[in-house]
mmCIF file of C-alpha atoms in Angstrom:
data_model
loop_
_atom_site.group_PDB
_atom_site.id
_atom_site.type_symbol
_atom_site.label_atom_id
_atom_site.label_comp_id
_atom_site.label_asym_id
_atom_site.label_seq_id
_atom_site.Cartn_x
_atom_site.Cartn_y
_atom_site.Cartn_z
ATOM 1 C CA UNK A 1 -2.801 11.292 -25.738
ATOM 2 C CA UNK A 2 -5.184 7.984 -26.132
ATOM 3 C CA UNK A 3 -6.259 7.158 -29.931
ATOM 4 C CA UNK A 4 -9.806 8.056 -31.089
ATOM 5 C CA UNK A 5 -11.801 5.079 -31.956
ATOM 6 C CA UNK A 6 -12.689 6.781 -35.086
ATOM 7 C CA UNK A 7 -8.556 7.139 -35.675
ATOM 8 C CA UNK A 8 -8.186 3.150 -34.668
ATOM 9 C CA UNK A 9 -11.562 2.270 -37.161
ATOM 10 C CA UNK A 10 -9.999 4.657 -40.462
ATOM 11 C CA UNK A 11 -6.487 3.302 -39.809
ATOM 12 C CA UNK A 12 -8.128 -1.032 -39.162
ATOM 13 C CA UNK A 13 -10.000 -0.019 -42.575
ATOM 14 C CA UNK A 14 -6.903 1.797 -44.427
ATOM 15 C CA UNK A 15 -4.458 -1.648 -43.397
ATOM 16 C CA UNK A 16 -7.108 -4.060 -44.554
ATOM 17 C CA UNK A 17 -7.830 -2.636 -47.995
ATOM 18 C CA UNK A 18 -4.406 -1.227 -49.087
ATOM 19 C CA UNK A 19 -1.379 -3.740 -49.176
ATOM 20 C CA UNK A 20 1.366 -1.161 -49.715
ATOM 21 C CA UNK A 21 0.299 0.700 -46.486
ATOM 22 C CA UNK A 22 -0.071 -2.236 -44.356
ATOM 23 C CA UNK A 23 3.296 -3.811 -45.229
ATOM 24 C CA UNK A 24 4.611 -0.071 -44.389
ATOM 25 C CA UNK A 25 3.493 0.153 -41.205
ATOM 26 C CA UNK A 26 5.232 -2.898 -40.156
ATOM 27 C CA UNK A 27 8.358 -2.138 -42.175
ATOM 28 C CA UNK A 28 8.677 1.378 -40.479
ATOM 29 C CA UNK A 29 7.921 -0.758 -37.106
ATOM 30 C CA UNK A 30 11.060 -2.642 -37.395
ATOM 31 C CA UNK A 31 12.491 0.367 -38.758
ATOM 32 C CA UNK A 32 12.000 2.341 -35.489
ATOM 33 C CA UNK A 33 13.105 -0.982 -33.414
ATOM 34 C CA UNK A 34 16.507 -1.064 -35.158
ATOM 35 C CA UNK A 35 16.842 2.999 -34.745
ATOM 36 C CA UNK A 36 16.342 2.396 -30.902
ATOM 37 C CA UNK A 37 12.760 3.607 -30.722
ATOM 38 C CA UNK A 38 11.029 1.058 -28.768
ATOM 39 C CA UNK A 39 7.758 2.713 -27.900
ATOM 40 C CA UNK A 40 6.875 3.870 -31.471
ATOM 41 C CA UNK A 41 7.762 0.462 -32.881
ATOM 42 C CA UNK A 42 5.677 -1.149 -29.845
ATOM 43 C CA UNK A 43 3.005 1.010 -31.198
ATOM 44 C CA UNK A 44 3.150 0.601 -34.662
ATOM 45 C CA UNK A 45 3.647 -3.546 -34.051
ATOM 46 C CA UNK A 46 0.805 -3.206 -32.217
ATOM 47 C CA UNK A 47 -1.609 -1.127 -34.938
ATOM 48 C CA UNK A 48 -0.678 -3.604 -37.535
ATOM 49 C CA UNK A 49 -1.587 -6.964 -35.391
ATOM 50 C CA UNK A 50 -4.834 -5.283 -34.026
ATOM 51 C CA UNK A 51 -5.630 -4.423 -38.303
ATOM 52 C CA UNK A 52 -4.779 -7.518 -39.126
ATOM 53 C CA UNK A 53 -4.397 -10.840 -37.623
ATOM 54 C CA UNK A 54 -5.142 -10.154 -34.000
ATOM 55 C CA UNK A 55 -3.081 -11.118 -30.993
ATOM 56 C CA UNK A 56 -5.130 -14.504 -30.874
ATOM 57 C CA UNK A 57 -4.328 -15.793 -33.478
ATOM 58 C CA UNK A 58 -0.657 -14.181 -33.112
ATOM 59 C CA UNK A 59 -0.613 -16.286 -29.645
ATOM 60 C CA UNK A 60 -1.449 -19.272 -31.461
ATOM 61 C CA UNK A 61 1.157 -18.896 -34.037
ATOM 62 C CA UNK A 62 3.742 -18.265 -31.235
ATOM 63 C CA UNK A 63 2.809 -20.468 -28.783
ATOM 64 C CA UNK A 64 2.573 -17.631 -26.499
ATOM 65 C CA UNK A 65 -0.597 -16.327 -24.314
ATOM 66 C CA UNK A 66 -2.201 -13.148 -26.621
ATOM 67 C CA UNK A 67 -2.189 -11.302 -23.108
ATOM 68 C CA UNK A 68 1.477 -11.612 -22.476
ATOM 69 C CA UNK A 69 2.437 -10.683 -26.497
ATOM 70 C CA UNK A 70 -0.361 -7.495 -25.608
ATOM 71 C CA UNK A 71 2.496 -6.336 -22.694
ATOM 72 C CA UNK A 72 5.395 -7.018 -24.799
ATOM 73 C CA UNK A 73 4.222 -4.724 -27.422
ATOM 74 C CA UNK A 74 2.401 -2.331 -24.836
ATOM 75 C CA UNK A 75 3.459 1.157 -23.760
ATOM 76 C CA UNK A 76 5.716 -0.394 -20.924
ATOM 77 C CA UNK A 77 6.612 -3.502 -22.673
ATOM 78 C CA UNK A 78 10.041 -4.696 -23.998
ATOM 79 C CA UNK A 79 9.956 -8.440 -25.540
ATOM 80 C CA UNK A 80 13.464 -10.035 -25.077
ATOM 81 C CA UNK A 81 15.026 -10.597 -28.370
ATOM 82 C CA UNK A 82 13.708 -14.357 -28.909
ATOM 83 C CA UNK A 83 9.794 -13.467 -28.622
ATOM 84 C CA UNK A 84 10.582 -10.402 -31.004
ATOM 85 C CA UNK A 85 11.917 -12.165 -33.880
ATOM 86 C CA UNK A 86 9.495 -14.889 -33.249
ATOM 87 C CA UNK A 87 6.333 -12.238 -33.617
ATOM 88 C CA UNK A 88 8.403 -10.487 -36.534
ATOM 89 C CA UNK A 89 8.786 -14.117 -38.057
ATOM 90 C CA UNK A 90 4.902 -14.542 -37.607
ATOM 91 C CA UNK A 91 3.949 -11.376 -39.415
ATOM 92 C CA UNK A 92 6.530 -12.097 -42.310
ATOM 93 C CA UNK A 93 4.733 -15.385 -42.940
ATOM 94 C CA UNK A 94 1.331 -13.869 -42.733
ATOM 95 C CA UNK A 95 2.182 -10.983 -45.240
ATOM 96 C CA UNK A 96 4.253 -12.947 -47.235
ATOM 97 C CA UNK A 97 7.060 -10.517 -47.335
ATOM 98 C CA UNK A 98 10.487 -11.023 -45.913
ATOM 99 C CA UNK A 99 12.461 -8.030 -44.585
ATOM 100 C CA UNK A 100 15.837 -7.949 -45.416
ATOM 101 C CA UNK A 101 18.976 -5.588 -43.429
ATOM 102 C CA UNK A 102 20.521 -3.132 -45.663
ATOM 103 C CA UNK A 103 23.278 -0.460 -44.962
ATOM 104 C CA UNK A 104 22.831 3.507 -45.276
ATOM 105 C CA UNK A 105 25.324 5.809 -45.050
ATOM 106 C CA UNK A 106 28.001 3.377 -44.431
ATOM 107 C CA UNK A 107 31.886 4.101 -44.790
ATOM 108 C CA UNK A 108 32.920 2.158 -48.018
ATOM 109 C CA UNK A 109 35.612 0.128 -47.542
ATOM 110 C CA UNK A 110 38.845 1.345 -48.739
ATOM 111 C CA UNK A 111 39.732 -0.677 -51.975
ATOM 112 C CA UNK A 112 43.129 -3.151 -51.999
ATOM 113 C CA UNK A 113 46.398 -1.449 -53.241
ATOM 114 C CA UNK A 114 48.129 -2.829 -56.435
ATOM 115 C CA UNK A 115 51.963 -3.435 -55.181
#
């Protein structure tokens, strides 16, 4: 189901006056990368470039044609690993936030016996 303009113009609006939600939408972008969910991380990449930098200025910044970052992040895209992390080290630069890995739910280690 295509996206309303007037859904695109509230959520362009909502990501360039609130900090907190902008940095959220690409947190829970990477989020949904690293749980496997390509197309809804495409998708939420994608939101949070069109809000806020734009994909030409995102090309220059990469080196890379804005088109050919536009069908990386599209519905059918998948960017090989390099031109991921390079657009994910773009927006971390731009925001001025670095993400950092942590581990949920993760076996603890069993501790060292005293003999």
């Amino acid at each position: 189901m295509p996206l309303t303009r007037d859904f695109k113009e509230t959520v362009q609006a909502r990501v360039q006056r609130d900090p907190e939600f902008r940095q959220s939408l690409f947190q829970e972008g990477i989020e949904c990368m690293l749980a496997g969910d390509v197309d809804t991380a495409n998708s939420l990449l994608r939101t949070y470039i069109n809000a806020t930098m734009g994909f030409s200025e995102l090309g220059k910044l990469t080196n890379k044609q804005p088109k050919s970052l536009m069908r990386m992040l599209g519905p059918q895209g998948n960017p090989n690993a390099r031109n991921f992390f390079d657009i994910i080290g773009c927006i971390q630069r731009h925001e001025g936030i670095q993400l950092a890995v942590t581990l949920r739910g993760a076996a603890q280690a069993p501790t060292p016996s005293a003999d």
